[in-house]
Amino acid sequence: MELQPISPFVQHIFRKYEAMRPCFMSEGHFLNQFLWENYYQTRFATDDIALYLFFQRKGERGAFCPLCSVDDLPEAFHRMEQQFHEVWNCPMNVYLIDTLTKDVWQSAGLLSHYTLESDRDSADYIYESEKLATLSGKKLHGKRNHINKFKALYEDRWSYEVMTRDNVEDCFQMALQWRDQNGCEEDPHKRSEICVTMNALRLFEELELRGGVLRVDGKVVAFTLGEPVCSDTFVVHIEKAFAEVEGAYSMINQQFVEHECRDFLYVNREEDTGAEGLRKAKLSYRPVFLVEKGNVKEAETE
């Protein structure tokens, strides 16, 4: 397989393979793979049935879930395995596969010498867009209170606007401040996260992203970025807010969905990475379901 880097110029190739089957999983789409390419050193390859994603990180070779039709998943598995065994001479480990892929591979008898691991920390949270926009119902009463408190606290001082080429630089400057306030230089994961954020802002138009901006007293205090991934689902990839601005995270979440996501049935707000506070916050918004993911790892042979 000829491995290629992921760049904005190959979006159309990814879209072709993404369309072969519906996929709620955020990693099953171009933008997520492109934004995290440097972190995982990801490369892709294509053939007549699938798009394959291989990575090399800290000396380990691995793959992500192939993009192909459900019927072609077993053959894609065989071709990936051949790449690992014949070209790289190592066992095959495939990360972040969805339940459907795992079930197809199991039913085809392909995983007899593989270990299956669930990865709860990587599960995507899926919400009804209408619920996130209106926060209706008794269970979201507390969230409505956060929004009402923000509006009362910053009455006539706050505004929401769509992200455009005219305000994206203000968001970039806010991201630089967020980086300095949150110790990103000392924490490798935070450093990678903020690099992803800045790259997304730099390439905002080229990547065809949709964004929202929250201001207080004219200053950007929060912004968010995402994209539609199919006819009924929108994925929020990035959300940043100043913690000292009470309610900013809740407000940018609600306002963005209200203005940008009402045409979609679902909003995918991605995973919690195992962070206790983030998991609690995401669960508190009452997801309709989680997109469970797992890993398959080939047993070592003598």
PDB file of C-alpha atoms in Angstrom:
ATOM      1  CA  MET A   1       0.000   0.000   0.000  1.00  0.00           C
ATOM      2  CA  GLU A   2       1.274   3.458  -0.873  1.00  0.00           C
ATOM      3  CA  LEU A   3       1.016   5.522   2.304  1.00  0.00           C
ATOM      4  CA  GLN A   4       0.255   9.224   1.916  1.00  0.00           C
ATOM      5  CA  PRO A   5       0.083  12.175   4.341  1.00  0.00           C
ATOM      6  CA  ILE A   6      -3.311  13.629   5.215  1.00  0.00           C
ATOM      7  CA  SER A   7      -3.764  17.179   3.934  1.00  0.00           C
ATOM      8  CA  PRO A   8      -6.690  19.452   3.005  1.00  0.00           C
ATOM      9  CA  PHE A   9      -6.114  18.420  -0.619  1.00  0.00           C
ATOM     10  CA  VAL A  10      -7.302  14.828   0.016  1.00  0.00           C
ATOM     11  CA  GLN A  11     -10.660  15.671   1.598  1.00  0.00           C
ATOM     12  CA  HIS A  12     -12.506  14.495  -1.507  1.00  0.00           C
ATOM     13  CA  ILE A  13     -10.829  11.085  -1.305  1.00  0.00           C
ATOM     14  CA  PHE A  14     -11.929  10.614   2.308  1.00  0.00           C
ATOM     15  CA  ARG A  15     -15.476  11.762   1.498  1.00  0.00           C
ATOM     16  CA  LYS A  16     -15.774   9.049  -1.156  1.00  0.00           C
ATOM     17  CA  TYR A  17     -14.989   6.268   1.315  1.00  0.00           C
ATOM     18  CA  GLU A  18     -16.863   7.849   4.233  1.00  0.00           C
ATOM     19  CA  ALA A  19     -20.029   7.725   2.125  1.00  0.00           C
ATOM     20  CA  MET A  20     -19.819   3.934   1.873  1.00  0.00           C
ATOM     21  CA  ARG A  21     -21.471   3.489   5.258  1.00  0.00           C
ATOM     22  CA  PRO A  22     -22.953   5.722   7.970  1.00  0.00           C
ATOM     23  CA  CYS A  23     -20.549   6.267  10.858  1.00  0.00           C
ATOM     24  CA  PHE A  24     -21.307   8.181  14.059  1.00  0.00           C
ATOM     25  CA  MET A  25     -17.723   7.744  15.247  1.00  0.00           C
ATOM     26  CA  SER A  26     -15.763  10.997  14.957  1.00  0.00           C
ATOM     27  CA  GLU A  27     -12.552   9.187  13.963  1.00  0.00           C
ATOM     28  CA  GLY A  28     -14.353   7.811  10.911  1.00  0.00           C
ATOM     29  CA  HIS A  29     -14.165  11.173   9.151  1.00  0.00           C
ATOM     30  CA  PHE A  30     -11.520  13.278   7.452  1.00  0.00           C
ATOM     31  CA  LEU A  31     -11.315  16.267   9.761  1.00  0.00           C
ATOM     32  CA  ASN A  32     -10.570  14.335  12.936  1.00  0.00           C
ATOM     33  CA  GLN A  33      -7.847  12.358  11.199  1.00  0.00           C
ATOM     34  CA  PHE A  34      -6.320  15.461   9.622  1.00  0.00           C
ATOM     35  CA  LEU A  35      -6.278  17.512  12.823  1.00  0.00           C
ATOM     36  CA  TRP A  36      -4.561  14.733  14.783  1.00  0.00           C
ATOM     37  CA  GLU A  37      -2.237  13.614  11.985  1.00  0.00           C
ATOM     38  CA  ASN A  38       0.906  15.074  13.549  1.00  0.00           C
ATOM     39  CA  TYR A  39       0.145  13.603  16.980  1.00  0.00           C
ATOM     40  CA  TYR A  40      -0.262  10.052  15.651  1.00  0.00           C
ATOM     41  CA  GLN A  41       1.933  10.387  12.551  1.00  0.00           C
ATOM     42  CA  THR A  42      -1.036   9.024  10.596  1.00  0.00           C
ATOM     43  CA  ARG A  43      -0.812   8.055   6.937  1.00  0.00           C
ATOM     44  CA  PHE A  44      -3.524   6.711   4.668  1.00  0.00           C
ATOM     45  CA  ALA A  45      -3.765   4.362   1.708  1.00  0.00           C
ATOM     46  CA  THR A  46      -6.592   3.390  -0.615  1.00  0.00           C
ATOM     47  CA  ASP A  47      -7.506   0.527  -2.899  1.00  0.00           C
ATOM     48  CA  ASP A  48     -10.624  -0.619  -4.717  1.00  0.00           C
ATOM     49  CA  ILE A  49     -12.599  -1.329  -1.516  1.00  0.00           C
ATOM     50  CA  ALA A  50     -11.314   0.794   1.383  1.00  0.00           C
ATOM     51  CA  LEU A  51      -9.367   3.676   2.812  1.00  0.00           C
ATOM     52  CA  TYR A  52      -6.856   2.506   5.413  1.00  0.00           C
ATOM     53  CA  LEU A  53      -5.381   4.566   8.254  1.00  0.00           C
ATOM     54  CA  PHE A  54      -2.008   3.578   9.687  1.00  0.00           C
ATOM     55  CA  PHE A  55      -0.031   5.312  12.409  1.00  0.00           C
ATOM     56  CA  GLN A  56       3.331   5.088  14.064  1.00  0.00           C
ATOM     57  CA  ARG A  57       3.658   6.567  17.532  1.00  0.00           C
ATOM     58  CA  LYS A  58       6.363   6.010  20.147  1.00  0.00           C
ATOM     59  CA  GLY A  59       7.726   3.060  18.212  1.00  0.00           C
ATOM     60  CA  GLU A  60       4.386   1.290  17.802  1.00  0.00           C
ATOM     61  CA  ARG A  61       2.700   0.600  14.489  1.00  0.00           C
ATOM     62  CA  GLY A  62      -1.066   0.487  14.486  1.00  0.00           C
ATOM     63  CA  ALA A  63      -4.158   1.141  12.432  1.00  0.00           C
ATOM     64  CA  PHE A  64      -7.538   2.780  12.845  1.00  0.00           C
ATOM     65  CA  CYS A  65     -10.897   1.498  11.641  1.00  0.00           C
ATOM     66  CA  PRO A  66     -10.925   1.234   7.816  1.00  0.00           C
ATOM     67  CA  LEU A  67     -13.422   3.298   5.844  1.00  0.00           C
ATOM     68  CA  CYS A  68     -15.416   1.011   3.561  1.00  0.00           C
ATOM     69  CA  SER A  69     -18.795  -0.601   3.104  1.00  0.00           C
ATOM     70  CA  VAL A  70     -20.021  -3.051   5.735  1.00  0.00           C
ATOM     71  CA  ASP A  71     -19.812  -5.907   3.217  1.00  0.00           C
ATOM     72  CA  ASP A  72     -16.140  -5.147   2.548  1.00  0.00           C
ATOM     73  CA  LEU A  73     -15.040  -5.032   6.193  1.00  0.00           C
ATOM     74  CA  PRO A  74     -13.794  -8.662   6.251  1.00  0.00           C
ATOM     75  CA  GLU A  75     -11.691  -8.237   3.100  1.00  0.00           C
ATOM     76  CA  ALA A  76     -10.341  -4.915   4.408  1.00  0.00           C
ATOM     77  CA  PHE A  77      -9.273  -6.752   7.560  1.00  0.00           C
ATOM     78  CA  HIS A  78      -7.335  -9.329   5.507  1.00  0.00           C
ATOM     79  CA  ARG A  79      -5.561  -6.639   3.499  1.00  0.00           C
ATOM     80  CA  MET A  80      -4.605  -4.687   6.615  1.00  0.00           C
ATOM     81  CA  GLU A  81      -3.304  -7.847   8.248  1.00  0.00           C
ATOM     82  CA  GLN A  82      -1.215  -8.616   5.180  1.00  0.00           C
ATOM     83  CA  GLN A  83       0.328  -5.142   5.374  1.00  0.00           C
ATOM     84  CA  PHE A  84       1.357  -5.680   8.983  1.00  0.00           C
ATOM     85  CA  HIS A  85       2.698  -9.198   8.513  1.00  0.00           C
ATOM     86  CA  GLU A  86       4.439  -9.021   5.154  1.00  0.00           C
ATOM     87  CA  VAL A  87       5.572  -5.404   4.988  1.00  0.00           C
ATOM     88  CA  TRP A  88       6.100  -4.453   8.622  1.00  0.00           C
ATOM     89  CA  ASN A  89       6.712  -7.917  10.096  1.00  0.00           C
ATOM     90  CA  CYS A  90       4.728  -7.231  13.263  1.00  0.00           C
ATOM     91  CA  PRO A  91       1.370  -8.173  14.856  1.00  0.00           C
ATOM     92  CA  MET A  92      -1.637  -6.069  13.862  1.00  0.00           C
ATOM     93  CA  ASN A  93      -3.283  -3.781  16.412  1.00  0.00           C
ATOM     94  CA  VAL A  94      -6.366  -1.853  15.297  1.00  0.00           C
ATOM     95  CA  TYR A  95      -7.638   0.964  17.492  1.00  0.00           C
ATOM     96  CA  LEU A  96     -10.935   2.833  17.808  1.00  0.00           C
ATOM     97  CA  ILE A  97     -13.201   0.442  15.958  1.00  0.00           C
ATOM     98  CA  ASP A  98     -16.942   0.797  16.389  1.00  0.00           C
ATOM     99  CA  THR A  99     -19.248  -1.981  17.556  1.00  0.00           C
ATOM    100  CA  LEU A 100     -20.496  -2.748  14.045  1.00  0.00           C
ATOM    101  CA  THR A 101     -16.962  -3.346  12.749  1.00  0.00           C
ATOM    102  CA  LYS A 102     -16.109  -5.552  15.722  1.00  0.00           C
ATOM    103  CA  ASP A 103     -19.287  -7.607  15.270  1.00  0.00           C
ATOM    104  CA  VAL A 104     -18.674  -8.116  11.536  1.00  0.00           C
ATOM    105  CA  TRP A 105     -15.094  -9.218  12.129  1.00  0.00           C
ATOM    106  CA  GLN A 106     -16.150 -11.561  14.920  1.00  0.00           C
ATOM    107  CA  SER A 107     -18.959 -13.085  12.859  1.00  0.00           C
ATOM    108  CA  ALA A 108     -16.486 -13.729  10.041  1.00  0.00           C
ATOM    109  CA  GLY A 109     -14.206 -15.592  12.471  1.00  0.00           C
ATOM    110  CA  LEU A 110     -11.336 -13.136  12.021  1.00  0.00           C
ATOM    111  CA  LEU A 111     -10.590 -12.374  15.665  1.00  0.00           C
ATOM    112  CA  SER A 112      -9.850 -15.826  17.077  1.00  0.00           C
ATOM    113  CA  HIS A 113      -6.227 -14.918  17.797  1.00  0.00           C
ATOM    114  CA  TYR A 114      -6.937 -11.313  18.744  1.00  0.00           C
ATOM    115  CA  THR A 115      -7.622  -9.755  22.121  1.00  0.00           C
ATOM    116  CA  LEU A 116     -10.622  -7.424  22.287  1.00  0.00           C
ATOM    117  CA  GLU A 117     -10.491  -4.382  24.555  1.00  0.00           C
ATOM    118  CA  SER A 118     -13.241  -1.866  25.223  1.00  0.00           C
ATOM    119  CA  ASP A 119     -12.185   1.793  25.405  1.00  0.00           C
ATOM    120  CA  ARG A 120     -14.764   3.703  27.444  1.00  0.00           C
ATOM    121  CA  ASP A 121     -12.580   6.823  27.537  1.00  0.00           C
ATOM    122  CA  SER A 122     -12.929   7.145  23.742  1.00  0.00           C
ATOM    123  CA  ALA A 123     -16.709   6.684  23.520  1.00  0.00           C
ATOM    124  CA  ASP A 124     -18.434   9.537  21.666  1.00  0.00           C
ATOM    125  CA  TYR A 125     -21.410  11.287  23.282  1.00  0.00           C
ATOM    126  CA  ILE A 126     -24.424  11.692  20.987  1.00  0.00           C
ATOM    127  CA  TYR A 127     -27.174  14.194  21.866  1.00  0.00           C
ATOM    128  CA  GLU A 128     -30.425  15.299  20.305  1.00  0.00           C
ATOM    129  CA  SER A 129     -29.765  18.741  18.848  1.00  0.00           C
ATOM    130  CA  GLU A 130     -33.206  19.975  19.893  1.00  0.00           C
ATOM    131  CA  LYS A 131     -32.484  19.122  23.538  1.00  0.00           C
ATOM    132  CA  LEU A 132     -29.109  20.885  23.501  1.00  0.00           C
ATOM    133  CA  ALA A 133     -30.630  23.979  21.918  1.00  0.00           C
ATOM    134  CA  THR A 134     -33.703  24.293  24.147  1.00  0.00           C
ATOM    135  CA  LEU A 135     -32.503  22.469  27.289  1.00  0.00           C
ATOM    136  CA  SER A 136     -36.132  21.489  27.776  1.00  0.00           C
ATOM    137  CA  GLY A 137     -37.324  19.015  30.380  1.00  0.00           C
ATOM    138  CA  LYS A 138     -36.881  18.490  34.097  1.00  0.00           C
ATOM    139  CA  LYS A 139     -33.530  16.708  33.751  1.00  0.00           C
ATOM    140  CA  LEU A 140     -31.922  19.753  32.098  1.00  0.00           C
ATOM    141  CA  HIS A 141     -33.409  22.290  34.495  1.00  0.00           C
ATOM    142  CA  GLY A 142     -29.976  23.003  35.990  1.00  0.00           C
ATOM    143  CA  LYS A 143     -28.514  23.696  32.546  1.00  0.00           C
ATOM    144  CA  ARG A 144     -31.251  26.215  31.795  1.00  0.00           C
ATOM    145  CA  ASN A 145     -30.391  27.929  35.068  1.00  0.00           C
ATOM    146  CA  HIS A 146     -26.751  28.262  33.970  1.00  0.00           C
ATOM    147  CA  ILE A 147     -27.846  29.917  30.717  1.00  0.00           C
ATOM    148  CA  ASN A 148     -30.291  32.254  32.454  1.00  0.00           C
ATOM    149  CA  LYS A 149     -27.651  33.217  35.009  1.00  0.00           C
ATOM    150  CA  PHE A 150     -25.155  34.021  32.245  1.00  0.00           C
ATOM    151  CA  LYS A 151     -27.710  36.187  30.443  1.00  0.00           C
ATOM    152  CA  ALA A 152     -28.588  38.013  33.659  1.00  0.00           C
ATOM    153  CA  LEU A 153     -24.968  38.465  34.714  1.00  0.00           C
ATOM    154  CA  TYR A 154     -23.877  39.828  31.329  1.00  0.00           C
ATOM    155  CA  GLU A 155     -27.129  41.467  30.256  1.00  0.00           C
ATOM    156  CA  ASP A 156     -26.610  43.735  27.239  1.00  0.00           C
ATOM    157  CA  ARG A 157     -22.896  42.883  27.378  1.00  0.00           C
ATOM    158  CA  TRP A 158     -22.780  39.523  25.595  1.00  0.00           C
ATOM    159  CA  SER A 159     -23.233  38.554  21.965  1.00  0.00           C
ATOM    160  CA  TYR A 160     -23.062  35.464  19.776  1.00  0.00           C
ATOM    161  CA  GLU A 161     -21.835  35.502  16.189  1.00  0.00           C
ATOM    162  CA  VAL A 162     -21.021  33.043  13.444  1.00  0.00           C
ATOM    163  CA  MET A 163     -17.301  32.501  12.921  1.00  0.00           C
ATOM    164  CA  THR A 164     -16.062  34.093   9.700  1.00  0.00           C
ATOM    165  CA  ARG A 165     -12.778  35.229   8.178  1.00  0.00           C
ATOM    166  CA  ASP A 166     -13.437  38.583   9.873  1.00  0.00           C
ATOM    167  CA  ASN A 167     -13.431  37.272  13.446  1.00  0.00           C
ATOM    168  CA  VAL A 168     -11.324  34.106  13.281  1.00  0.00           C
ATOM    169  CA  GLU A 169      -8.176  36.084  14.201  1.00  0.00           C
ATOM    170  CA  ASP A 170      -9.883  37.237  17.436  1.00  0.00           C
ATOM    171  CA  CYS A 171     -10.504  33.558  18.225  1.00  0.00           C
ATOM    172  CA  PHE A 172      -6.868  32.752  17.503  1.00  0.00           C
ATOM    173  CA  GLN A 173      -5.740  35.401  19.994  1.00  0.00           C
ATOM    174  CA  MET A 174      -8.185  34.058  22.579  1.00  0.00           C
ATOM    175  CA  ALA A 175      -6.742  30.542  22.018  1.00  0.00           C
ATOM    176  CA  LEU A 176      -3.241  31.879  22.715  1.00  0.00           C
ATOM    177  CA  GLN A 177      -4.454  33.303  26.028  1.00  0.00           C
ATOM    178  CA  TRP A 178      -6.227  30.024  26.848  1.00  0.00           C
ATOM    179  CA  ARG A 179      -2.959  28.177  26.175  1.00  0.00           C
ATOM    180  CA  ASP A 180      -1.028  30.388  28.565  1.00  0.00           C
ATOM    181  CA  GLN A 181      -3.667  30.119  31.291  1.00  0.00           C
ATOM    182  CA  ASN A 182      -3.971  26.332  31.130  1.00  0.00           C
ATOM    183  CA  GLY A 183      -0.364  25.157  31.321  1.00  0.00           C
ATOM    184  CA  CYS A 184      -0.307  23.693  27.823  1.00  0.00           C
ATOM    185  CA  GLU A 185       3.482  23.853  27.498  1.00  0.00           C
ATOM    186  CA  GLU A 186       3.954  21.588  30.534  1.00  0.00           C
ATOM    187  CA  ASP A 187       1.303  18.995  29.590  1.00  0.00           C
ATOM    188  CA  PRO A 188       2.003  17.029  26.349  1.00  0.00           C
ATOM    189  CA  HIS A 189      -1.658  16.184  25.718  1.00  0.00           C
ATOM    190  CA  LYS A 190      -2.819  19.759  26.333  1.00  0.00           C
ATOM    191  CA  ARG A 191      -0.021  21.000  24.076  1.00  0.00           C
ATOM    192  CA  SER A 192      -1.205  18.685  21.300  1.00  0.00           C
ATOM    193  CA  GLU A 193      -4.803  19.747  21.872  1.00  0.00           C
ATOM    194  CA  ILE A 194      -4.067  23.451  21.574  1.00  0.00           C
ATOM    195  CA  CYS A 195      -1.951  22.835  18.450  1.00  0.00           C
ATOM    196  CA  VAL A 196      -4.940  21.057  16.915  1.00  0.00           C
ATOM    197  CA  THR A 197      -7.137  24.029  17.851  1.00  0.00           C
ATOM    198  CA  MET A 198      -4.799  26.567  16.274  1.00  0.00           C
ATOM    199  CA  ASN A 199      -4.407  24.545  13.097  1.00  0.00           C
ATOM    200  CA  ALA A 200      -8.193  24.317  12.804  1.00  0.00           C
ATOM    201  CA  LEU A 201      -8.470  28.104  13.141  1.00  0.00           C
ATOM    202  CA  ARG A 202      -5.691  28.730  10.606  1.00  0.00           C
ATOM    203  CA  LEU A 203      -7.392  26.455   8.077  1.00  0.00           C
ATOM    204  CA  PHE A 204     -10.934  27.387   9.029  1.00  0.00           C
ATOM    205  CA  GLU A 205     -12.058  28.148   5.469  1.00  0.00           C
ATOM    206  CA  GLU A 206     -10.026  25.462   3.681  1.00  0.00           C
ATOM    207  CA  LEU A 207     -11.479  22.784   5.965  1.00  0.00           C
ATOM    208  CA  GLU A 208     -15.022  24.122   5.479  1.00  0.00           C
ATOM    209  CA  LEU A 209     -15.566  24.308   9.231  1.00  0.00           C
ATOM    210  CA  ARG A 210     -18.521  25.932  10.927  1.00  0.00           C
ATOM    211  CA  GLY A 211     -17.845  27.955  14.052  1.00  0.00           C
ATOM    212  CA  GLY A 212     -19.496  30.073  16.696  1.00  0.00           C
ATOM    213  CA  VAL A 213     -18.079  32.919  18.780  1.00  0.00           C
ATOM    214  CA  LEU A 214     -19.201  34.233  22.176  1.00  0.00           C
ATOM    215  CA  ARG A 215     -18.200  37.731  23.299  1.00  0.00           C
ATOM    216  CA  VAL A 216     -18.556  39.663  26.527  1.00  0.00           C
ATOM    217  CA  ASP A 217     -17.880  43.408  26.376  1.00  0.00           C
ATOM    218  CA  GLY A 218     -16.673  42.861  22.818  1.00  0.00           C
ATOM    219  CA  LYS A 219     -13.981  40.375  23.847  1.00  0.00           C
ATOM    220  CA  VAL A 220     -14.027  36.747  22.688  1.00  0.00           C
ATOM    221  CA  VAL A 221     -14.550  34.549  25.748  1.00  0.00           C
ATOM    222  CA  ALA A 222     -15.468  31.285  23.980  1.00  0.00           C
ATOM    223  CA  PHE A 223     -15.586  29.715  20.546  1.00  0.00           C
ATOM    224  CA  THR A 224     -16.405  26.338  19.042  1.00  0.00           C
ATOM    225  CA  LEU A 225     -15.789  24.534  15.739  1.00  0.00           C
ATOM    226  CA  GLY A 226     -17.401  21.578  14.033  1.00  0.00           C
ATOM    227  CA  GLU A 227     -18.733  20.065  10.829  1.00  0.00           C
ATOM    228  CA  PRO A 228     -21.602  18.001   9.438  1.00  0.00           C
ATOM    229  CA  VAL A 229     -20.527  14.388   8.912  1.00  0.00           C
ATOM    230  CA  CYS A 230     -23.749  13.050   7.414  1.00  0.00           C
ATOM    231  CA  SER A 231     -27.298  14.212   6.733  1.00  0.00           C
ATOM    232  CA  ASP A 232     -28.460  13.905  10.343  1.00  0.00           C
ATOM    233  CA  THR A 233     -25.308  14.356  12.480  1.00  0.00           C
ATOM    234  CA  PHE A 234     -23.050  17.313  13.310  1.00  0.00           C
ATOM    235  CA  VAL A 235     -19.740  16.797  15.155  1.00  0.00           C
ATOM    236  CA  VAL A 236     -18.353  19.431  17.527  1.00  0.00           C
ATOM    237  CA  HIS A 237     -14.583  19.014  17.331  1.00  0.00           C
ATOM    238  CA  ILE A 238     -13.328  21.961  19.375  1.00  0.00           C
ATOM    239  CA  GLU A 239     -14.722  24.091  22.194  1.00  0.00           C
ATOM    240  CA  LYS A 240     -12.731  26.593  24.219  1.00  0.00           C
ATOM    241  CA  ALA A 241     -13.857  29.087  26.869  1.00  0.00           C
ATOM    242  CA  PHE A 242     -12.309  31.117  29.658  1.00  0.00           C
ATOM    243  CA  ALA A 243     -13.029  29.333  32.944  1.00  0.00           C
ATOM    244  CA  GLU A 244     -13.191  32.639  34.831  1.00  0.00           C
ATOM    245  CA  VAL A 245     -16.173  33.747  32.720  1.00  0.00           C
ATOM    246  CA  GLU A 246     -18.936  31.988  34.613  1.00  0.00           C
ATOM    247  CA  GLY A 247     -21.223  30.027  32.306  1.00  0.00           C
ATOM    248  CA  ALA A 248     -19.172  30.607  29.145  1.00  0.00           C
ATOM    249  CA  TYR A 249     -18.877  26.903  28.334  1.00  0.00           C
ATOM    250  CA  SER A 250     -22.595  26.299  28.844  1.00  0.00           C
ATOM    251  CA  MET A 251     -23.492  29.365  26.800  1.00  0.00           C
ATOM    252  CA  ILE A 252     -21.286  28.640  23.768  1.00  0.00           C
ATOM    253  CA  ASN A 253     -22.577  25.062  23.753  1.00  0.00           C
ATOM    254  CA  GLN A 254     -26.232  26.114  23.745  1.00  0.00           C
ATOM    255  CA  GLN A 255     -25.849  29.065  21.374  1.00  0.00           C
ATOM    256  CA  PHE A 256     -23.836  27.163  18.804  1.00  0.00           C
ATOM    257  CA  VAL A 257     -26.341  24.322  18.619  1.00  0.00           C
ATOM    258  CA  GLU A 258     -29.248  26.779  18.483  1.00  0.00           C
ATOM    259  CA  HIS A 259     -27.750  28.730  15.581  1.00  0.00           C
ATOM    260  CA  GLU A 260     -25.757  26.129  13.629  1.00  0.00           C
ATOM    261  CA  CYS A 261     -27.068  22.629  14.360  1.00  0.00           C
ATOM    262  CA  ARG A 262     -30.870  22.781  14.319  1.00  0.00           C
ATOM    263  CA  ASP A 263     -30.949  21.209  10.845  1.00  0.00           C
ATOM    264  CA  PHE A 264     -29.399  18.038  12.261  1.00  0.00           C
ATOM    265  CA  LEU A 265     -31.061  15.421  14.419  1.00  0.00           C
ATOM    266  CA  TYR A 266     -27.932  14.611  16.414  1.00  0.00           C
ATOM    267  CA  VAL A 267     -24.857  16.379  17.750  1.00  0.00           C
ATOM    268  CA  ASN A 268     -21.725  14.337  18.458  1.00  0.00           C
ATOM    269  CA  ARG A 269     -19.646  16.045  21.165  1.00  0.00           C
ATOM    270  CA  GLU A 270     -16.879  13.442  21.003  1.00  0.00           C
ATOM    271  CA  GLU A 271     -15.200  11.657  23.906  1.00  0.00           C
ATOM    272  CA  ASP A 272     -14.300  12.575  27.483  1.00  0.00           C
ATOM    273  CA  THR A 273     -10.732  11.091  27.322  1.00  0.00           C
ATOM    274  CA  GLY A 274     -11.296   9.602  30.782  1.00  0.00           C
ATOM    275  CA  ALA A 275     -11.179  13.003  32.516  1.00  0.00           C
ATOM    276  CA  GLU A 276     -13.508  12.745  35.514  1.00  0.00           C
ATOM    277  CA  GLY A 277     -14.792  16.324  35.375  1.00  0.00           C
ATOM    278  CA  LEU A 278     -15.368  16.210  31.628  1.00  0.00           C
ATOM    279  CA  ARG A 279     -17.201  12.885  31.879  1.00  0.00           C
ATOM    280  CA  LYS A 280     -19.479  14.253  34.573  1.00  0.00           C
ATOM    281  CA  ALA A 281     -20.216  17.338  32.469  1.00  0.00           C
ATOM    282  CA  LYS A 282     -20.971  15.367  29.300  1.00  0.00           C
ATOM    283  CA  LEU A 283     -23.234  12.926  31.116  1.00  0.00           C
ATOM    284  CA  SER A 284     -25.098  15.810  32.739  1.00  0.00           C
ATOM    285  CA  TYR A 285     -26.353  16.877  29.296  1.00  0.00           C
ATOM    286  CA  ARG A 286     -28.141  13.508  28.978  1.00  0.00           C
ATOM    287  CA  PRO A 287     -26.777  11.897  25.799  1.00  0.00           C
ATOM    288  CA  VAL A 288     -29.228   9.715  23.890  1.00  0.00           C
ATOM    289  CA  PHE A 289     -26.485   7.138  23.393  1.00  0.00           C
ATOM    290  CA  LEU A 290     -22.729   6.625  23.378  1.00  0.00           C
ATOM    291  CA  VAL A 291     -20.757   5.422  20.371  1.00  0.00           C
ATOM    292  CA  GLU A 292     -18.764   2.638  21.960  1.00  0.00           C
ATOM    293  CA  LYS A 293     -15.291   1.937  20.623  1.00  0.00           C
ATOM    294  CA  GLY A 294     -12.694  -0.723  21.199  1.00  0.00           C
ATOM    295  CA  ASN A 295      -9.348  -2.088  20.115  1.00  0.00           C
ATOM    296  CA  VAL A 296      -8.290  -5.446  18.695  1.00  0.00           C
ATOM    297  CA  LYS A 297      -4.722  -6.620  19.336  1.00  0.00           C
ATOM    298  CA  GLU A 298      -3.105  -9.600  17.700  1.00  0.00           C
ATOM    299  CA  ALA A 299      -1.530 -12.153  20.010  1.00  0.00           C
ATOM    300  CA  GLU A 300       2.259 -12.378  19.840  1.00  0.00           C
ATOM    301  CA  THR A 301       3.548 -15.501  18.086  1.00  0.00           C
ATOM    302  CA  GLU A 302       6.816 -17.338  18.656  1.00  0.00           C
TER     303      GLU A 302
END
